[in-house]
Coordinates of C-alpha atoms in Angstrom, one line a residue:
X1 CA 11.2 8.1 -12.7
X2 CA 8.5 8.8 -10.1
X3 CA 8.7 12.5 -10.7
X4 CA 7.8 11.9 -14.4
X5 CA 4.5 9.6 -13.8
X6 CA 1.6 11.2 -15.1
X7 CA 0.5 12.8 -11.4
X8 CA -2.6 14.3 -12.7
X9 CA -4.2 11.6 -14.1
X10 CA -3.0 9.5 -11.0
X11 CA -4.4 12.4 -8.6
X12 CA -7.7 11.7 -10.6
X13 CA -8.2 8.4 -10.6
X14 CA -7.5 8.5 -6.7
X15 CA -10.3 11.3 -6.5
X16 CA -12.5 9.2 -8.5
X17 CA -12.1 5.3 -7.4
X18 CA -9.6 5.3 -4.2
X19 CA -6.5 3.6 -6.4
X20 CA -4.8 4.7 -9.3
X21 CA -1.7 2.7 -11.4
X22 CA 1.6 3.7 -12.0
X23 CA 2.6 2.3 -14.8
X24 CA 5.8 0.8 -15.2
X25 CA 8.4 1.5 -12.1
X26 CA 10.8 -1.0 -12.1
X27 CA 12.5 -3.3 -14.4
X28 CA 12.3 -7.4 -14.1
X29 CA 15.8 -7.2 -12.9
X30 CA 14.7 -4.8 -10.2
X31 CA 11.8 -6.8 -9.4
X32 CA 13.7 -10.2 -9.4
X33 CA 16.4 -8.7 -7.0
X34 CA 13.8 -7.4 -4.4
X35 CA 11.8 -10.6 -4.7
X36 CA 15.2 -12.4 -3.9
X37 CA 15.5 -10.7 -0.3
X38 CA 12.9 -12.5 0.7
X39 CA 15.0 -15.7 1.4
X40 CA 17.5 -14.1 3.4
X41 CA 17.7 -13.9 7.4
X42 CA 18.9 -10.4 7.7
X43 CA 17.5 -7.3 7.1
X44 CA 14.3 -8.0 8.3
X45 CA 12.4 -7.1 11.6
X46 CA 9.8 -9.9 11.8
X47 CA 8.0 -12.7 9.7
X48 CA 4.2 -12.8 9.8
X49 CA 2.4 -15.9 8.8
X50 CA -1.3 -14.7 7.8
X51 CA -3.4 -17.9 8.7
X52 CA -1.7 -17.6 12.5
X53 CA -3.5 -14.2 13.0
X54 CA -6.7 -14.9 10.8
X55 CA -5.2 -12.7 7.8
X56 CA -5.7 -15.2 5.1
X57 CA -3.0 -17.1 3.7
X58 CA 0.7 -16.6 2.9
X59 CA 3.2 -14.5 4.3
X60 CA 5.2 -11.3 4.8
X61 CA 8.1 -10.0 6.1
X62 CA 8.8 -6.2 7.5
X63 CA 12.2 -4.7 6.8
X64 CA 14.3 -3.5 9.5
X65 CA 16.1 -0.1 9.4
X66 CA 18.3 0.7 7.1
X67 CA 15.8 0.1 4.5
X68 CA 17.5 -1.4 1.3
X69 CA 18.4 1.6 -0.7
X70 CA 15.7 1.0 -3.4
X71 CA 13.1 0.9 -1.1
X72 CA 14.2 3.8 0.7
X73 CA 14.2 5.5 -2.6
X74 CA 10.7 4.7 -3.3
X75 CA 9.3 5.8 -0.3
X76 CA 11.3 9.4 -0.4
X77 CA 10.3 9.5 -4.1
X78 CA 6.7 9.1 -3.6
X79 CA 6.2 11.3 -0.6
X80 CA 6.2 14.7 -2.0
X81 CA 3.4 13.6 -4.7
X82 CA 1.3 11.6 -2.2
X83 CA 1.7 14.4 0.8
X84 CA 0.0 17.1 -1.7
X85 CA -2.9 14.9 -2.4
X86 CA -3.2 13.5 1.4
X87 CA -3.4 17.2 2.5
X88 CA -6.2 17.8 -0.1
X89 CA -7.8 15.0 1.2
X90 CA -7.7 15.6 4.9
X91 CA -8.8 19.3 4.5
X92 CA -12.2 18.0 2.3
X93 CA -12.8 15.8 5.2
X94 CA -12.4 18.1 7.8
X95 CA -9.4 16.0 9.2
X96 CA -6.6 18.0 11.3
X97 CA -3.4 16.4 10.2
X98 CA -1.3 18.0 7.7
X99 CA 1.6 16.4 6.1
X100 CA 5.1 18.2 5.8
X101 CA 6.9 18.3 2.9
X102 CA 9.9 16.1 4.0
X103 CA 8.7 12.5 4.9
X104 CA 11.8 12.6 7.4
X105 CA 9.4 15.1 9.3
X106 CA 6.7 12.9 9.2
X107 CA 8.7 10.0 10.2
X108 CA 9.9 12.1 13.1
X109 CA 6.4 12.9 14.2
X110 CA 5.5 9.0 14.0
X111 CA 8.9 8.3 16.3
X112 CA 7.7 10.7 19.0
X113 CA 4.7 9.0 19.3
X114 CA 6.1 5.7 19.8
X115 CA 5.8 4.4 16.2
X116 CA 9.3 3.8 15.4
X117 CA 9.2 0.6 13.5
X118 CA 9.4 0.7 9.9
X119 CA 6.4 -0.9 8.0
X120 CA 7.6 -1.3 4.2
X121 CA 7.2 -5.2 3.6
X122 CA 7.7 -8.1 1.2
X123 CA 5.0 -10.1 1.0
X124 CA 5.0 -14.1 -0.6
X125 CA 2.3 -16.2 -1.9
X126 CA 1.8 -19.4 -3.1
X127 CA -1.0 -21.5 -4.6
X128 CA -4.2 -21.0 -2.4
X129 CA -2.9 -17.9 -0.4
X130 CA -5.1 -15.0 -0.3
X131 CA -5.1 -11.6 1.6
X132 CA -8.2 -10.8 3.6
X133 CA -9.5 -7.5 3.2
X134 CA -8.0 -5.1 5.6
X135 CA -6.4 -1.9 6.8
X136 CA -2.7 -1.0 7.4
X137 CA -3.2 1.1 10.6
X138 CA 0.0 0.8 12.8
X139 CA -0.7 3.6 15.6
X140 CA -2.1 7.3 16.0
X141 CA -0.3 8.6 13.1
X142 CA -1.6 6.9 9.8
X143 CA -0.4 8.4 6.0
X144 CA -3.6 7.8 4.4
X145 CA -2.1 6.7 0.9
X146 CA 0.1 3.3 0.2
X147 CA 1.8 1.6 -2.8
X148 CA 2.1 -1.7 -3.6
X149 CA 4.3 -2.7 -6.4
X150 CA 4.1 -6.2 -8.1
X151 CA 7.5 -8.0 -8.4
X152 CA 6.3 -11.4 -10.2
X153 CA 5.3 -11.5 -13.5
X154 CA 1.3 -12.6 -13.9
X155 CA 0.4 -15.1 -16.3
X156 CA 4.1 -16.6 -16.2
X157 CA 5.0 -16.6 -12.4
X158 CA 1.6 -17.2 -11.2
X159 CA -2.0 -17.0 -11.6
X160 CA -5.2 -15.5 -9.8
X161 CA -3.8 -13.2 -7.2
X162 CA -5.4 -9.8 -8.5
X163 CA -5.2 -6.5 -6.0
X164 CA -8.8 -6.3 -4.6
X165 CA -9.8 -2.5 -3.1
X166 CA -13.5 -2.2 -1.3
X167 CA -15.3 0.9 -0.4
X168 CA -18.1 1.1 2.0
X169 CA -19.9 3.8 1.7
X170 CA -22.7 5.2 4.3
X171 CA -26.1 3.8 3.9
X172 CA -25.0 1.9 0.8
X173 CA -23.7 -1.2 -0.4
X174 CA -19.8 -2.0 -0.7
X175 CA -18.3 -1.5 -4.1
X176 CA -15.1 -3.3 -4.8
X177 CA -12.5 -2.8 -7.6
X178 CA -10.2 -5.1 -9.1
X179 CA -6.9 -3.4 -9.9
X180 CA -4.7 -5.7 -12.6
X181 CA -1.2 -5.0 -12.3
X182 CA 1.9 -5.8 -14.4
X183 CA 5.4 -6.8 -13.1
X184 CA 7.1 -3.8 -12.0
X185 CA 4.0 -1.9 -11.7
X186 CA 2.3 -0.1 -8.7
X187 CA -1.0 0.6 -7.2
X188 CA -1.4 3.7 -5.1
X189 CA -4.6 3.6 -2.8
X190 CA -6.1 4.8 -0.1
X191 CA -5.6 2.9 3.3
X192 CA -8.4 3.8 5.5
X193 CA -10.5 6.7 4.5
X194 CA -11.3 8.5 1.1
X195 CA -13.4 12.1 0.4
X196 CA -16.4 11.7 -1.9
X197 CA -18.5 14.3 -3.1
X198 CA -22.0 13.9 -2.5
X199 CA -25.1 16.1 -3.5
X200 CA -25.0 17.5 0.3
X201 CA -21.0 17.5 0.2
X202 CA -18.0 15.7 1.0
X203 CA -18.3 12.3 3.1
X204 CA -15.9 9.8 4.1
X205 CA -16.0 6.4 2.6
X206 CA -14.0 3.4 4.4
X207 CA -11.7 1.7 2.4
X208 CA -10.1 -2.2 2.8
X209 CA -7.7 -3.7 0.5
X210 CA -6.6 -7.7 -0.2
X211 CA -5.4 -9.9 -2.7
X212 CA -7.6 -12.6 -4.1
X213 CA -6.7 -16.5 -4.2
X214 CA -3.6 -17.5 -5.8
X215 CA -4.7 -20.3 -8.2
X216 CA -0.8 -21.4 -9.2
X217 CA 2.6 -20.5 -8.8
X218 CA 4.0 -17.8 -6.7
X219 CA 3.7 -14.2 -6.4
X220 CA 5.8 -11.5 -4.7
X221 CA 4.9 -7.9 -3.9
X222 CA 6.5 -5.1 -2.4
X223 CA 4.4 -3.0 0.1
X224 CA 5.3 0.6 0.7
X225 CA 3.5 2.1 3.4
X226 CA 4.7 5.8 4.8
X227 CA 3.7 5.6 8.5
X228 CA 5.9 3.4 10.7
X229 CA 4.3 1.3 13.3
X230 CA 4.2 1.2 17.2

């Protein structure tokens, strides 16, 4: 399924806007099964209540290893396509890191640097919850792209709660991008920086992402992060 996505369009959207939607990735049944994991005690390494840390309102849980099979499959399936884009971006921005063809080899690099805690996560928002603009940086080794998949059905399960991305450009005002998603659809987005072609060459812009206020209902999201945490 991931290999069949329109990767030329996705790459072009990422270059132009710093984000790209995937179209349908998971069935409603797949989404419901993943969302239902949230109420289990096993299978997670930690639970974060956002308000305690000033992250917003809502909560999320980081999966423990071994990751659930569907989550591990998504991580592996996206990797070769995103690594190609990430290598091109780092070259354009003059950044040294290059990413190997196999995700396992990148994880070995993370683990050797003390980043051994898995980062894929499930997020849950209730009415009034939101996620402040942030970057998911967990150590020295950061993969520059990330995927969030909406597990709930907008309009039926919840209202509000749009995915928001901001771009802080040098000597310019910030630009915001609001990404509407359907159930089972993902958004691929820049984690930290992305290259932008200007009149004097390529420069870096700083990216942050978050979720606007949930106006009603409950929203579940799967976050697929490709670097592990220190």
